[in-house]
């Protein structure tokens, strides 16, 4: 019985425990009540919205739209997905993950629900292409805009909003297309016609713009915007009276409307109602002296009517109000040219270039240079922007719209009228025609295979005229033709026409600039890369007369030599030598060319003597020395004694001795002339404006008359020329500039290809060599191999300083660290070099100055292993430029031996925003390569340009603001 009870209890226990274990393994099904409970839609939507992670938020919102496809909140959820994707895309772009950022922006646009709400369009979708564009992703911006356009294709107002994006990015074609599409959807939309009018104006279709604004005004007669815009187009198209009537209607509604008052005054000027216009202008300027658009418009009108003095007065006031407005600078430059001040005009236009870059500005710079006689530079400026074909010139106006016309005045009128609404150009028709013929001649001459007949015809077209600049045009043409070795007969025609015209050729605005334009060319090119301008001072007329007459003879001799008439050529070269100032650049050039003629005529001994006279021992040239060495060996049987005549062979760059470059020559200081040299003024200019270096007018000092065929009165009292000094070696003259103390000025030389080289004063009066500024590169000749970069840049200008930023000092691993005293001393030396002191630095030749020097030291001489070492140097490791057009040049050079410019590359971290371009026109000058770093987009920020070579790598930090 007892066992039965136990068994019964065990059975009962097993029956009760098993179901419990089984229940744990097999959950009970949900109750009928739970199956009938729906998800909380509002709570789910709220939970999705508040996700802090953007990715989680997008996923939650997408799940909500799937779970609740009929929800009233679905559209809102889809809009939140779009905004979240856009937010995430923006984060990707900020982290430079451009590809993923672009894809997220495009996906956001694709997923936008249609129809698109105004809030979503304005706050999210419209910001997508704008964000992409101003981050430099221009193609992606347009692609996104196309996606958005499909979403809003039936909404006229939203299409106009997208058109505003295109207007803001200067895509007038797309803006016009969308405006026309909006008009199809809503023909009664005044806003659509206003958008169309603005798009046509930006596209330089001024008549169509006026028609669109007229239609907008017809739809809404009370629109002040339409009325004002139509009045501006009436002014631009030469309908001044109609424009004035519209401005008066605006003033009837609001007498205090300053824009309408300004427009009315300028319309009165255009309608030739000058007295009424000037009365109104006086009242308006009394009320607001800073009325920029009135000042600029009136200044340009005065310039267009040859009232240069008044144009200058008003333009200077406008620039004081807003120095970044380029049209104010253009008006000022035109006034200066009319007042015979072309060099000042060029200066103000180069300042303007810091704030704008469009064909009109480039043309105005070329015009100023043409007026000064800088024909080569004027041609180069035109070639940057304009093309010439079949008698017509063309350019991309505003950098966007191609226009073609028979003259510069015709095609550039569109930019002027669309910008400042002035119908009459301030251009000189004769100047415009000469610039066109200059462009034609340059294009013919620079063809791959120039045709002699066509080039000669173009040369004649540029040459013709009876003005006093004709002489200089002729010599410019002759020089260029001889450089190309074509049309020697045309050269003889030009030089023959120049005979007897020298004195009238000096009766011009800037005779020094015109006479020395070729010699100044390379110097000005280098200055331009540094945002600087070399200012040409006055030069004594007798000196310029001698240079001109000597050049005429030399060019004639070159033409005869080109024709094989060696005897006639030799006669001309001897005449040139007898006329030109002895030991000057031109004198050396004529001697060298005499050697060419004599050698071609078989007179080797005489040729050798001429070559030696033409060789500049102060600036040795390896190519010329090889010519002399070969001829010397043929004449004398060996080269023994040659070094005593012309000096030792030029050494390889980077191995010069210290004495050649930095060893001072202790000389007595020359006595100052009785009359003190006036202290030049330093031009203070805004940031990012070219630094204008000024040089004073040289003082008069006596120069001994030379035994030449020049009239005695033309040889007496010839003071030195600055910046190009053409005095004899025994007459040093102190000169003063804005940055250096008085020092004896060097006399330039010209080698065989009329290249300027420096002829120093006599050993007695030579300045310490370590104080010399960089020599300017030589025209059409290779730099001398044994000159440092600093010395090669200084073949023309000693008194004018071209500032080069200080490179970082490289500390060799085997050198001891500098102590504070050495650093202090080094800083002092740099300050003296860069600013005003001409005293030699107190440190050793390794002292870092404002320019990299290539010198040898004891370590290099005693350790041959160091000769194989080289270092890449960049003139600036940090630069700052303005966005969308701002640019600055940097120099790349090698220290030591083995540097190869062929292996030098430059790469931008953001090529779509920052470009870096090697200057082929300048080439590798004075052992330096010049690169232009330029902002090519509106994007601002900090970028990097990396230079790499076989001597190492350097980075330049570029700040764009």
PDB file of N, CA, C and O in Angstrom, residues 869-920:
ATOM      1  N   UNK A 869      74.189  66.555 -54.438  1.00  0.00           N
ATOM      2  CA  UNK A 869      72.964  66.827 -53.703  1.00  0.00           C
ATOM      3  C   UNK A 869      72.274  68.058 -54.265  1.00  0.00           C
ATOM      4  O   UNK A 869      72.919  68.997 -54.718  1.00  0.00           O
ATOM      5  N   UNK A 870      70.934  68.034 -54.206  1.00  0.00           N
ATOM      6  CA  UNK A 870      70.177  69.222 -54.631  1.00  0.00           C
ATOM      7  C   UNK A 870      68.907  69.311 -53.807  1.00  0.00           C
ATOM      8  O   UNK A 870      68.426  68.319 -53.263  1.00  0.00           O
ATOM      9  N   UNK A 871      68.386  70.513 -53.731  1.00  0.00           N
ATOM     10  CA  UNK A 871      67.178  70.775 -52.968  1.00  0.00           C
ATOM     11  C   UNK A 871      66.236  71.611 -53.817  1.00  0.00           C
ATOM     12  O   UNK A 871      66.665  72.557 -54.489  1.00  0.00           O
ATOM     13  N   UNK A 872      64.961  71.255 -53.799  1.00  0.00           N
ATOM     14  CA  UNK A 872      63.946  72.037 -54.493  1.00  0.00           C
ATOM     15  C   UNK A 872      63.514  73.189 -53.600  1.00  0.00           C
ATOM     16  O   UNK A 872      63.160  72.984 -52.437  1.00  0.00           O
ATOM     17  N   UNK A 873      63.552  74.409 -54.138  1.00  0.00           N
ATOM     18  CA  UNK A 873      63.110  75.591 -53.404  1.00  0.00           C
ATOM     19  C   UNK A 873      61.917  76.219 -54.112  1.00  0.00           C
ATOM     20  O   UNK A 873      61.908  76.331 -55.336  1.00  0.00           O
ATOM     21  N   UNK A 874      60.926  76.628 -53.352  1.00  0.00           N
ATOM     22  CA  UNK A 874      59.777  77.375 -53.864  1.00  0.00           C
ATOM     23  C   UNK A 874      59.792  78.740 -53.189  1.00  0.00           C
ATOM     24  O   UNK A 874      59.976  78.839 -51.976  1.00  0.00           O
ATOM     25  N   UNK A 875      59.609  79.799 -53.977  1.00  0.00           N
ATOM     26  CA  UNK A 875      59.776  81.154 -53.446  1.00  0.00           C
ATOM     27  C   UNK A 875      58.827  81.477 -52.306  1.00  0.00           C
ATOM     28  O   UNK A 875      59.139  82.276 -51.440  1.00  0.00           O
ATOM     29  N   UNK A 876      57.631  80.868 -52.283  1.00  0.00           N
ATOM     30  CA  UNK A 876      56.682  81.125 -51.202  1.00  0.00           C
ATOM     31  C   UNK A 876      56.033  79.813 -50.796  1.00  0.00           C
ATOM     32  O   UNK A 876      55.582  79.055 -51.657  1.00  0.00           O
ATOM     33  N   UNK A 877      55.945  79.559 -49.500  1.00  0.00           N
ATOM     34  CA  UNK A 877      55.263  78.349 -49.051  1.00  0.00           C
ATOM     35  C   UNK A 877      53.815  78.619 -48.674  1.00  0.00           C
ATOM     36  O   UNK A 877      53.053  77.687 -48.455  1.00  0.00           O
ATOM     37  N   UNK A 878      53.431  79.895 -48.631  1.00  0.00           N
ATOM     38  CA  UNK A 878      52.048  80.258 -48.360  1.00  0.00           C
ATOM     39  C   UNK A 878      51.697  81.464 -49.213  1.00  0.00           C
ATOM     40  O   UNK A 878      52.457  82.433 -49.264  1.00  0.00           O
ATOM     41  N   UNK A 879      50.558  81.401 -49.894  1.00  0.00           N
ATOM     42  CA  UNK A 879      50.089  82.550 -50.656  1.00  0.00           C
ATOM     43  C   UNK A 879      48.612  82.756 -50.380  1.00  0.00           C
ATOM     44  O   UNK A 879      47.922  81.849 -49.909  1.00  0.00           O
ATOM     45  N   UNK A 880      48.131  83.948 -50.681  1.00  0.00           N
ATOM     46  CA  UNK A 880      46.718  84.276 -50.483  1.00  0.00           C
ATOM     47  C   UNK A 880      46.212  84.974 -51.734  1.00  0.00           C
ATOM     48  O   UNK A 880      46.828  85.936 -52.206  1.00  0.00           O
ATOM     49  N   UNK A 881      45.108  84.489 -52.282  1.00  0.00           N
ATOM     50  CA  UNK A 881      44.522  85.067 -53.490  1.00  0.00           C
ATOM     51  C   UNK A 881      43.015  85.173 -53.316  1.00  0.00           C
ATOM     52  O   UNK A 881      42.435  84.521 -52.444  1.00  0.00           O
ATOM     53  N   UNK A 882      42.385  85.981 -54.176  1.00  0.00           N
ATOM     54  CA  UNK A 882      40.937  86.095 -54.122  1.00  0.00           C
ATOM     55  C   UNK A 882      40.319  85.030 -55.017  1.00  0.00           C
ATOM     56  O   UNK A 882      40.959  84.532 -55.948  1.00  0.00           O
ATOM     57  N   UNK A 883      39.088  84.680 -54.757  1.00  0.00           N
ATOM     58  CA  UNK A 883      38.428  83.601 -55.482  1.00  0.00           C
ATOM     59  C   UNK A 883      38.051  84.022 -56.895  1.00  0.00           C
ATOM     60  O   UNK A 883      37.934  85.209 -57.203  1.00  0.00           O
ATOM     61  N   UNK A 884      37.883  83.016 -57.755  1.00  0.00           N
ATOM     62  CA  UNK A 884      37.357  83.180 -59.110  1.00  0.00           C
ATOM     63  C   UNK A 884      38.164  84.180 -59.933  1.00  0.00           C
ATOM     64  O   UNK A 884      37.651  85.165 -60.412  1.00  0.00           O
ATOM     65  N   UNK A 885      39.436  83.931 -60.093  1.00  0.00           N
ATOM     66  CA  UNK A 885      40.253  84.774 -60.953  1.00  0.00           C
ATOM     67  C   UNK A 885      41.528  85.285 -60.330  1.00  0.00           C
ATOM     68  O   UNK A 885      42.455  85.666 -61.042  1.00  0.00           O
ATOM     69  N   UNK A 886      41.609  85.323 -59.010  1.00  0.00           N
ATOM     70  CA  UNK A 886      42.827  85.784 -58.357  1.00  0.00           C
ATOM     71  C   UNK A 886      43.995  84.849 -58.644  1.00  0.00           C
ATOM     72  O   UNK A 886      43.823  83.637 -58.711  1.00  0.00           O
ATOM     73  N   UNK A 887      45.169  85.405 -58.848  1.00  0.00           N
ATOM     74  CA  UNK A 887      46.312  84.558 -59.178  1.00  0.00           C
ATOM     75  C   UNK A 887      47.596  85.178 -58.654  1.00  0.00           C
ATOM     76  O   UNK A 887      47.661  86.366 -58.380  1.00  0.00           O
ATOM     77  N   UNK A 888      48.624  84.340 -58.549  1.00  0.00           N
ATOM     78  CA  UNK A 888      49.927  84.787 -58.078  1.00  0.00           C
ATOM     79  C   UNK A 888      50.975  83.840 -58.634  1.00  0.00           C
ATOM     80  O   UNK A 888      50.739  82.647 -58.776  1.00  0.00           O
ATOM     81  N   UNK A 889      52.135  84.392 -58.969  1.00  0.00           N
ATOM     82  CA  UNK A 889      53.216  83.578 -59.499  1.00  0.00           C
ATOM     83  C   UNK A 889      54.201  83.177 -58.407  1.00  0.00           C
ATOM     84  O   UNK A 889      54.441  83.929 -57.471  1.00  0.00           O
ATOM     85  N   UNK A 890      54.744  81.974 -58.527  1.00  0.00           N
ATOM     86  CA  UNK A 890      55.793  81.515 -57.623  1.00  0.00           C
ATOM     87  C   UNK A 890      56.956  80.993 -58.456  1.00  0.00           C
ATOM     88  O   UNK A 890      56.768  80.515 -59.576  1.00  0.00           O
ATOM     89  N   UNK A 891      58.157  81.112 -57.900  1.00  0.00           N
ATOM     90  CA  UNK A 891      59.352  80.626 -58.566  1.00  0.00           C
ATOM     91  C   UNK A 891      59.747  79.275 -57.973  1.00  0.00           C
ATOM     92  O   UNK A 891      59.720  79.082 -56.768  1.00  0.00           O
ATOM     93  N   UNK A 892      60.147  78.369 -58.844  1.00  0.00           N
ATOM     94  CA  UNK A 892      60.729  77.094 -58.418  1.00  0.00           C
ATOM     95  C   UNK A 892      62.180  77.063 -58.872  1.00  0.00           C
ATOM     96  O   UNK A 892      62.486  77.391 -60.021  1.00  0.00           O
ATOM     97  N   UNK A 893      63.083  76.708 -57.979  1.00  0.00           N
ATOM     98  CA  UNK A 893      64.496  76.679 -58.322  1.00  0.00           C
ATOM     99  C   UNK A 893      65.160  75.522 -57.585  1.00  0.00           C
ATOM    100  O   UNK A 893      64.574  74.926 -56.681  1.00  0.00           O
ATOM    101  N   UNK A 894      66.393  75.219 -58.001  1.00  0.00           N
ATOM    102  CA  UNK A 894      67.149  74.145 -57.375  1.00  0.00           C
ATOM    103  C   UNK A 894      68.388  74.720 -56.713  1.00  0.00           C
ATOM    104  O   UNK A 894      69.054  75.594 -57.265  1.00  0.00           O
ATOM    105  N   UNK A 895      68.697  74.213 -55.529  1.00  0.00           N
ATOM    106  CA  UNK A 895      69.926  74.561 -54.835  1.00  0.00           C
ATOM    107  C   UNK A 895      70.840  73.337 -54.877  1.00  0.00           C
ATOM    108  O   UNK A 895      70.427  72.228 -54.559  1.00  0.00           O
ATOM    109  N   UNK A 896      72.056  73.565 -55.290  1.00  0.00           N
ATOM    110  CA  UNK A 896      72.976  72.451 -55.468  1.00  0.00           C
ATOM    111  C   UNK A 896      72.999  72.012 -56.921  1.00  0.00           C
ATOM    112  O   UNK A 896      72.610  72.759 -57.819  1.00  0.00           O
ATOM    113  N   UNK A 897      73.453  70.822 -57.198  1.00  0.00           N
ATOM    114  CA  UNK A 897      73.573  70.337 -58.568  1.00  0.00           C
ATOM    115  C   UNK A 897      72.682  69.126 -58.772  1.00  0.00           C
ATOM    116  O   UNK A 897      72.346  68.411 -57.838  1.00  0.00           O
ATOM    117  N   UNK A 898      72.321  68.896 -60.023  1.00  0.00           N
ATOM    118  CA  UNK A 898      71.518  67.738 -60.381  1.00  0.00           C
ATOM    119  C   UNK A 898      70.049  68.041 -60.557  1.00  0.00           C
ATOM    120  O   UNK A 898      69.276  67.174 -60.963  1.00  0.00           O
ATOM    121  N   UNK A 899      69.628  69.270 -60.267  1.00  0.00           N
ATOM    122  CA  UNK A 899      68.227  69.615 -60.441  1.00  0.00           C
ATOM    123  C   UNK A 899      67.827  69.613 -61.905  1.00  0.00           C
ATOM    124  O   UNK A 899      68.525  70.156 -62.749  1.00  0.00           O
ATOM    125  N   UNK A 900      66.676  69.006 -62.214  1.00  0.00           N
ATOM    126  CA  UNK A 900      66.231  68.872 -63.604  1.00  0.00           C
ATOM    127  C   UNK A 900      64.834  69.467 -63.729  1.00  0.00           C
ATOM    128  O   UNK A 900      63.857  68.919 -63.204  1.00  0.00           O
ATOM    129  N   UNK A 901      64.733  70.608 -64.432  1.00  0.00           N
ATOM    130  CA  UNK A 901      63.433  71.241 -64.601  1.00  0.00           C
ATOM    131  C   UNK A 901      62.477  70.364 -65.405  1.00  0.00           C
ATOM    132  O   UNK A 901      61.257  70.478 -65.277  1.00  0.00           O
ATOM    133  N   UNK A 902      63.017  69.475 -66.243  1.00  0.00           N
ATOM    134  CA  UNK A 902      62.169  68.598 -67.045  1.00  0.00           C
ATOM    135  C   UNK A 902      61.388  67.631 -66.162  1.00  0.00           C
ATOM    136  O   UNK A 902      60.341  67.118 -66.571  1.00  0.00           O
ATOM    137  N   UNK A 903      61.896  67.365 -64.956  1.00  0.00           N
ATOM    138  CA  UNK A 903      61.226  66.451 -64.041  1.00  0.00           C
ATOM    139  C   UNK A 903      60.390  67.177 -62.995  1.00  0.00           C
ATOM    140  O   UNK A 903      59.851  66.549 -62.077  1.00  0.00           O
ATOM    141  N   UNK A 904      60.285  68.491 -63.123  1.00  0.00           N
ATOM    142  CA  UNK A 904      59.537  69.281 -62.150  1.00  0.00           C
ATOM    143  C   UNK A 904      58.051  69.296 -62.515  1.00  0.00           C
ATOM    144  O   UNK A 904      57.687  69.651 -63.631  1.00  0.00           O
ATOM    145  N   UNK A 905      57.213  68.891 -61.591  1.00  0.00           N
ATOM    146  CA  UNK A 905      55.767  68.897 -61.818  1.00  0.00           C
ATOM    147  C   UNK A 905      55.082  69.654 -60.699  1.00  0.00           C
ATOM    148  O   UNK A 905      55.606  69.784 -59.593  1.00  0.00           O
ATOM    149  N   UNK A 906      53.889  70.154 -60.991  1.00  0.00           N
ATOM    150  CA  UNK A 906      53.082  70.861 -59.996  1.00  0.00           C
ATOM    151  C   UNK A 906      51.661  70.329 -60.067  1.00  0.00           C
ATOM    152  O   UNK A 906      51.089  70.215 -61.150  1.00  0.00           O
ATOM    153  N   UNK A 907      51.084  69.996 -58.906  1.00  0.00           N
ATOM    154  CA  UNK A 907      49.759  69.387 -58.857  1.00  0.00           C
ATOM    155  C   UNK A 907      48.907  70.066 -57.808  1.00  0.00           C
ATOM    156  O   UNK A 907      49.351  70.307 -56.690  1.00  0.00           O
ATOM    157  N   UNK A 908      47.680  70.396 -58.196  1.00  0.00           N
ATOM    158  CA  UNK A 908      46.744  71.046 -57.278  1.00  0.00           C
ATOM    159  C   UNK A 908      45.927  69.996 -56.539  1.00  0.00           C
ATOM    160  O   UNK A 908      45.522  68.982 -57.111  1.00  0.00           O
ATOM    161  N   UNK A 909      45.665  70.255 -55.255  1.00  0.00           N
ATOM    162  CA  UNK A 909      44.835  69.337 -54.478  1.00  0.00           C
ATOM    163  C   UNK A 909      43.395  69.358 -54.955  1.00  0.00           C
ATOM    164  O   UNK A 909      42.680  68.372 -54.807  1.00  0.00           O
ATOM    165  N   UNK A 910      42.951  70.467 -55.510  1.00  0.00           N
ATOM    166  CA  UNK A 910      41.589  70.617 -56.034  1.00  0.00           C
ATOM    167  C   UNK A 910      41.666  71.264 -57.414  1.00  0.00           C
ATOM    168  O   UNK A 910      41.487  72.482 -57.549  1.00  0.00           O
ATOM    169  N   UNK A 911      41.921  70.469 -58.458  1.00  0.00           N
ATOM    170  CA  UNK A 911      42.103  71.047 -59.812  1.00  0.00           C
ATOM    171  C   UNK A 911      40.889  71.805 -60.305  1.00  0.00           C
ATOM    172  O   UNK A 911      41.023  72.692 -61.142  1.00  0.00           O
ATOM    173  N   UNK A 912      39.711  71.455 -59.805  1.00  0.00           N
ATOM    174  CA  UNK A 912      38.514  72.151 -60.238  1.00  0.00           C
ATOM    175  C   UNK A 912      38.411  73.548 -59.636  1.00  0.00           C
ATOM    176  O   UNK A 912      37.613  74.375 -60.102  1.00  0.00           O
ATOM    177  N   UNK A 913      39.194  73.809 -58.600  1.00  0.00           N
ATOM    178  CA  UNK A 913      39.150  75.116 -57.940  1.00  0.00           C
ATOM    179  C   UNK A 913      40.448  75.904 -58.105  1.00  0.00           C
ATOM    180  O   UNK A 913      40.412  77.131 -58.221  1.00  0.00           O
ATOM    181  N   UNK A 914      41.567  75.210 -58.095  1.00  0.00           N
ATOM    182  CA  UNK A 914      42.873  75.862 -58.154  1.00  0.00           C
ATOM    183  C   UNK A 914      43.657  75.257 -59.318  1.00  0.00           C
ATOM    184  O   UNK A 914      43.867  74.043 -59.373  1.00  0.00           O
ATOM    185  N   UNK A 915      44.076  76.103 -60.238  1.00  0.00           N
ATOM    186  CA  UNK A 915      44.920  75.642 -61.340  1.00  0.00           C
ATOM    187  C   UNK A 915      46.353  76.099 -61.103  1.00  0.00           C
ATOM    188  O   UNK A 915      46.595  77.111 -60.443  1.00  0.00           O
ATOM    189  N   UNK A 916      47.286  75.357 -61.626  1.00  0.00           N
ATOM    190  CA  UNK A 916      48.705  75.740 -61.559  1.00  0.00           C
ATOM    191  C   UNK A 916      49.276  75.535 -62.954  1.00  0.00           C
ATOM    192  O   UNK A 916      49.167  74.472 -63.540  1.00  0.00           O
ATOM    193  N   UNK A 917      49.857  76.600 -63.487  1.00  0.00           N
ATOM    194  CA  UNK A 917      50.280  76.598 -64.883  1.00  0.00           C
ATOM    195  C   UNK A 917      51.724  77.063 -65.015  1.00  0.00           C
ATOM    196  O   UNK A 917      52.101  78.109 -64.484  1.00  0.00           O
ATOM    197  N   UNK A 918      52.518  76.273 -65.720  1.00  0.00           N
ATOM    198  CA  UNK A 918      53.889  76.657 -66.027  1.00  0.00           C
ATOM    199  C   UNK A 918      53.872  77.725 -67.112  1.00  0.00           C
ATOM    200  O   UNK A 918      53.162  77.602 -68.109  1.00  0.00           O
ATOM    201  N   UNK A 919      54.642  78.791 -66.914  1.00  0.00           N
ATOM    202  CA  UNK A 919      54.649  79.900 -67.856  1.00  0.00           C
ATOM    203  C   UNK A 919      55.589  79.596 -69.023  1.00  0.00           C
ATOM    204  O   UNK A 919      56.787  79.862 -68.967  1.00  0.00           O
ATOM    205  N   UNK A 920      55.029  79.063 -70.096  1.00  0.00           N
ATOM    206  CA  UNK A 920      55.846  78.704 -71.246  1.00  0.00           C
ATOM    207  C   UNK A 920      56.429  79.941 -71.923  1.00  0.00           C
ATOM    208  O   UNK A 920      57.512  79.906 -72.486  1.00  0.00           O
TER     209      UNK A 920
END
